[in-house]
């Protein structure tokens, strides 16, 4: 019974994680000011720390967006940049251009023609004509079968491409929604930290006098 209540409480807290993340540093800053003496200098430093955290949320938001779309993180980019700056060895890249020729082979079809022969009789002419008509019919049937096959393959390719595009559009839509929602939360957290930090830094003398 108690375990289920603890799990329910944990799920509720997880649903409001951005709220707790926003209020946590502010609460810690106020506790530090009250415990270690509400001096003007300490209040200013605490406000400055909150302002730095608020500015850091901008970097946090950029990193979240880049990670969501599969780009390299700012940390890895900064590390790679420092390695390039302080690297003593320079890599020389030699480009080689090669000419390649591609050949495409077409499908060759043979067409049989029946000849009645030299000095044909009427029966041989009719027999050759019947065979040629039958060959033409077979050729038309084969061509129609090939066209149907090509049409079905083209329709399957278009269907697969449409499904791929639809899945890609849905994935992009989800990423955009996640970016927008997460960006609003991160911006709100940064704004709250900046606001409290500016208040503490600006009104440090008045707050110190009030808490004495």
Tab-separated table of C-alpha atoms in Angstrom:
chain	number	residue	atom	x	y	z
A	1	UNK	CA	0.000	0.000	0.000
A	2	UNK	CA	2.734	2.421	0.971
A	3	UNK	CA	4.788	1.366	-2.063
A	4	UNK	CA	1.921	2.174	-4.423
A	5	UNK	CA	1.507	5.576	-2.803
A	6	UNK	CA	5.204	6.254	-3.190
A	7	UNK	CA	5.041	5.273	-6.860
A	8	UNK	CA	2.011	7.503	-7.390
A	9	UNK	CA	3.799	10.390	-5.692
A	10	UNK	CA	6.877	9.792	-7.840
A	11	UNK	CA	4.815	9.827	-11.030
A	12	UNK	CA	3.142	13.072	-9.972
A	13	UNK	CA	6.495	14.664	-9.241
A	14	UNK	CA	7.821	13.464	-12.597
A	15	UNK	CA	4.884	15.103	-14.354
A	16	UNK	CA	5.922	18.450	-12.848
A	17	UNK	CA	9.668	17.982	-13.245
A	18	UNK	CA	10.115	21.344	-14.963
A	19	UNK	CA	8.380	23.097	-12.057
A	20	UNK	CA	10.660	21.459	-9.506
A	21	UNK	CA	13.677	22.127	-11.691
A	22	UNK	CA	12.700	25.779	-11.832
A	23	UNK	CA	12.003	26.211	-8.128
A	24	UNK	CA	14.888	24.049	-6.876
A	25	UNK	CA	17.826	26.410	-7.566
A	26	UNK	CA	15.791	29.406	-6.389
A	27	UNK	CA	14.979	27.645	-3.122
A	28	UNK	CA	18.619	26.601	-2.670
A	29	UNK	CA	19.777	30.172	-3.321
A	30	UNK	CA	17.393	31.574	-0.718
A	31	UNK	CA	18.437	28.919	1.818
A	32	UNK	CA	22.118	29.752	1.245
A	33	UNK	CA	21.415	33.439	1.810
A	34	UNK	CA	19.516	32.776	5.032
A	35	UNK	CA	21.961	30.220	6.462
A	36	UNK	CA	25.286	31.932	5.725
A	37	UNK	CA	24.148	35.404	6.673
A	38	UNK	CA	22.133	37.782	4.574
A	39	UNK	CA	25.011	40.070	3.699
A	40	UNK	CA	24.828	42.344	0.692
A	41	UNK	CA	27.819	40.676	-0.954
A	42	UNK	CA	26.401	37.165	-0.543
A	43	UNK	CA	23.028	38.253	-1.914
A	44	UNK	CA	24.708	39.794	-4.967
A	45	UNK	CA	26.777	36.682	-5.602
A	46	UNK	CA	23.719	34.466	-5.229
A	47	UNK	CA	21.802	36.628	-7.691
A	48	UNK	CA	24.736	36.530	-10.091
A	49	UNK	CA	24.812	32.732	-9.882
A	50	UNK	CA	21.115	32.560	-10.742
A	51	UNK	CA	21.658	34.892	-13.700
A	52	UNK	CA	24.458	32.683	-14.986
A	53	UNK	CA	22.180	29.661	-14.655
A	54	UNK	CA	19.464	31.522	-16.547
A	55	UNK	CA	21.843	32.315	-19.382
A	56	UNK	CA	22.977	28.689	-19.348
A	57	UNK	CA	19.445	27.576	-20.192
A	58	UNK	CA	19.989	29.053	-23.663
A	59	UNK	CA	22.863	26.625	-24.216
A	60	UNK	CA	20.734	23.870	-22.714
A	61	UNK	CA	17.898	24.568	-25.156
A	62	UNK	CA	20.244	24.617	-28.146
A	63	UNK	CA	21.816	21.317	-27.072
A	64	UNK	CA	18.408	19.685	-26.635
A	65	UNK	CA	17.298	20.825	-30.086
A	66	UNK	CA	20.496	19.620	-31.766
A	67	UNK	CA	20.297	16.248	-30.026
A	68	UNK	CA	16.651	15.874	-31.035
A	69	UNK	CA	17.481	16.309	-34.716
A	70	UNK	CA	20.552	14.074	-34.558
A	71	UNK	CA	23.237	16.760	-34.744
A	72	UNK	CA	26.488	16.747	-32.824
A	73	UNK	CA	26.334	18.170	-29.320
A	74	UNK	CA	27.937	21.496	-28.460
A	75	UNK	CA	30.397	19.685	-26.203
A	76	UNK	CA	31.646	17.440	-28.997
A	77	UNK	CA	31.833	20.401	-31.384
A	78	UNK	CA	33.846	22.424	-28.880
A	79	UNK	CA	36.148	19.458	-28.244
A	80	UNK	CA	36.721	18.956	-31.963
A	81	UNK	CA	37.399	22.666	-32.410
A	82	UNK	CA	39.989	22.682	-29.630
A	83	UNK	CA	41.649	19.615	-31.091
A	84	UNK	CA	41.935	21.339	-34.462
A	85	UNK	CA	43.347	24.486	-32.882
A	86	UNK	CA	45.946	22.803	-30.683
A	87	UNK	CA	46.811	20.017	-33.073
A	88	UNK	CA	50.403	20.189	-34.277
A	89	UNK	CA	50.024	17.872	-37.209
A	90	UNK	CA	48.269	18.994	-40.337
A	91	UNK	CA	46.591	16.506	-42.540
A	92	UNK	CA	47.063	17.018	-46.264
A	93	UNK	CA	44.184	15.838	-48.353
A	94	UNK	CA	44.881	14.965	-51.951
A	95	UNK	CA	41.873	14.834	-54.195
A	96	UNK	CA	41.868	12.398	-57.057
A	97	UNK	CA	39.249	12.676	-59.735
A	98	UNK	CA	38.404	9.595	-61.684
A	99	UNK	CA	36.271	9.406	-64.726
A	100	UNK	CA	33.877	6.539	-64.782
A	101	UNK	CA	31.655	5.478	-67.560
A	102	UNK	CA	28.480	3.547	-66.999
A	103	UNK	CA	26.795	1.479	-69.552
A	104	UNK	CA	23.233	0.372	-69.508
A	105	UNK	CA	22.082	-2.672	-71.327
A	106	UNK	CA	18.627	-2.672	-72.798
A	107	UNK	CA	16.415	-5.637	-73.205
A	108	UNK	CA	16.598	-7.089	-76.685
A	109	UNK	CA	13.582	-8.874	-78.035
A	110	UNK	CA	13.561	-11.067	-81.097
A	111	UNK	CA	10.621	-11.011	-83.459
A	112	UNK	CA	10.036	-14.061	-85.643
A	113	UNK	CA	8.658	-13.609	-89.134
A	114	UNK	CA	7.419	-16.578	-91.128
A	115	UNK	CA	8.198	-16.484	-94.860
A	116	UNK	CA	6.061	-18.546	-97.242
A	117	UNK	CA	9.206	-19.217	-99.297
A	118	UNK	CA	9.884	-18.787	-103.005
A	119	UNK	CA	6.973	-19.203	-105.405
A	120	UNK	CA	4.490	-19.748	-102.576
A	121	UNK	CA	1.118	-21.218	-103.183
A	122	UNK	CA	-2.076	-19.832	-101.755
A	123	UNK	CA	-2.107	-22.395	-98.964
A	124	UNK	CA	1.504	-21.617	-97.985
A	125	UNK	CA	0.724	-17.910	-98.001
A	126	UNK	CA	-2.299	-18.458	-95.738
A	127	UNK	CA	-0.273	-20.710	-93.465
A	128	UNK	CA	2.527	-18.111	-93.174
A	129	UNK	CA	-0.044	-15.367	-92.582
A	130	UNK	CA	-1.684	-17.356	-89.783
A	131	UNK	CA	1.698	-17.999	-88.167
A	132	UNK	CA	2.651	-14.311	-88.419
A	133	UNK	CA	-0.690	-13.258	-86.902
A	134	UNK	CA	-0.185	-15.758	-84.086
A	135	UNK	CA	3.370	-14.443	-83.528
A	136	UNK	CA	2.084	-10.853	-83.497
A	137	UNK	CA	-0.588	-11.838	-80.973
A	138	UNK	CA	2.016	-13.504	-78.763
A	139	UNK	CA	4.241	-10.446	-79.049
A	140	UNK	CA	1.383	-8.120	-78.099
A	141	UNK	CA	0.512	-10.347	-75.143
A	142	UNK	CA	4.139	-10.395	-73.985
A	143	UNK	CA	4.428	-6.620	-74.362
A	144	UNK	CA	1.210	-6.103	-72.412
A	145	UNK	CA	2.498	-8.399	-69.671
A	146	UNK	CA	5.757	-6.435	-69.488
A	147	UNK	CA	3.869	-3.140	-69.356
A	148	UNK	CA	1.637	-4.460	-66.582
A	149	UNK	CA	4.694	-5.578	-64.647
A	150	UNK	CA	6.372	-2.197	-65.056
A	151	UNK	CA	3.172	-0.438	-64.017
A	152	UNK	CA	2.827	-2.581	-60.887
A	153	UNK	CA	6.465	-2.023	-59.952
A	154	UNK	CA	6.055	1.723	-60.456
A	155	UNK	CA	2.891	1.746	-58.331
A	156	UNK	CA	4.632	-0.235	-55.579
A	157	UNK	CA	7.577	2.163	-55.652
A	158	UNK	CA	5.255	5.167	-55.436
A	159	UNK	CA	3.339	3.556	-52.582
A	160	UNK	CA	6.532	2.836	-50.647
A	161	UNK	CA	7.785	6.362	-51.247
A	162	UNK	CA	4.463	7.822	-50.080
A	163	UNK	CA	4.568	5.703	-46.913
A	164	UNK	CA	8.176	6.702	-46.289
A	165	UNK	CA	7.362	10.369	-46.766
A	166	UNK	CA	4.325	10.075	-44.508
A	167	UNK	CA	6.382	8.442	-41.757
A	168	UNK	CA	9.087	11.078	-42.204
A	169	UNK	CA	6.544	13.903	-41.995
A	170	UNK	CA	5.037	12.407	-38.844
A	171	UNK	CA	8.494	12.054	-37.288
A	172	UNK	CA	9.367	15.653	-38.149
A	173	UNK	CA	6.042	16.812	-36.702
A	174	UNK	CA	6.765	14.976	-33.458
A	175	UNK	CA	10.235	16.507	-33.286
A	176	UNK	CA	8.866	19.987	-33.908
A	177	UNK	CA	6.240	19.525	-31.199
A	178	UNK	CA	8.853	18.210	-28.775
A	179	UNK	CA	11.160	21.104	-29.641
A	180	UNK	CA	8.415	23.660	-29.130
A	181	UNK	CA	7.183	22.191	-25.857
A	182	UNK	CA	10.629	21.609	-24.398
A	183	UNK	CA	11.822	25.005	-25.623
A	184	UNK	CA	8.969	26.782	-23.834
A	185	UNK	CA	9.715	24.972	-20.573
A	186	UNK	CA	13.434	25.678	-20.760
A	187	UNK	CA	12.823	29.330	-21.659
A	188	UNK	CA	10.409	29.697	-18.732
A	189	UNK	CA	12.957	28.190	-16.342
A	190	UNK	CA	15.671	30.515	-17.629
A	191	UNK	CA	13.385	33.544	-17.347
A	192	UNK	CA	12.507	32.684	-13.737
A	193	UNK	CA	16.156	32.251	-12.764
A	194	UNK	CA	17.130	35.491	-14.493
A	195	UNK	CA	14.281	37.391	-12.839
A	196	UNK	CA	15.123	36.244	-9.315
A	197	UNK	CA	18.841	36.744	-9.966
A	198	UNK	CA	18.340	40.300	-11.192
A	199	UNK	CA	16.120	41.090	-8.206
A	200	UNK	CA	18.705	39.736	-5.754
A	201	UNK	CA	21.594	41.542	-7.431
A	202	UNK	CA	19.784	44.855	-7.853
A	203	UNK	CA	18.020	45.033	-4.507
A	204	UNK	CA	20.807	43.428	-2.464
A	205	UNK	CA	21.187	46.366	-0.004
A	206	UNK	CA	17.449	46.576	0.651
A	207	UNK	CA	17.128	42.796	1.063
A	208	UNK	CA	20.122	42.699	3.432
A	209	UNK	CA	18.622	45.444	5.583
A	210	UNK	CA	15.240	43.732	5.582
A	211	UNK	CA	16.678	40.391	6.735
A	212	UNK	CA	18.805	41.834	9.536
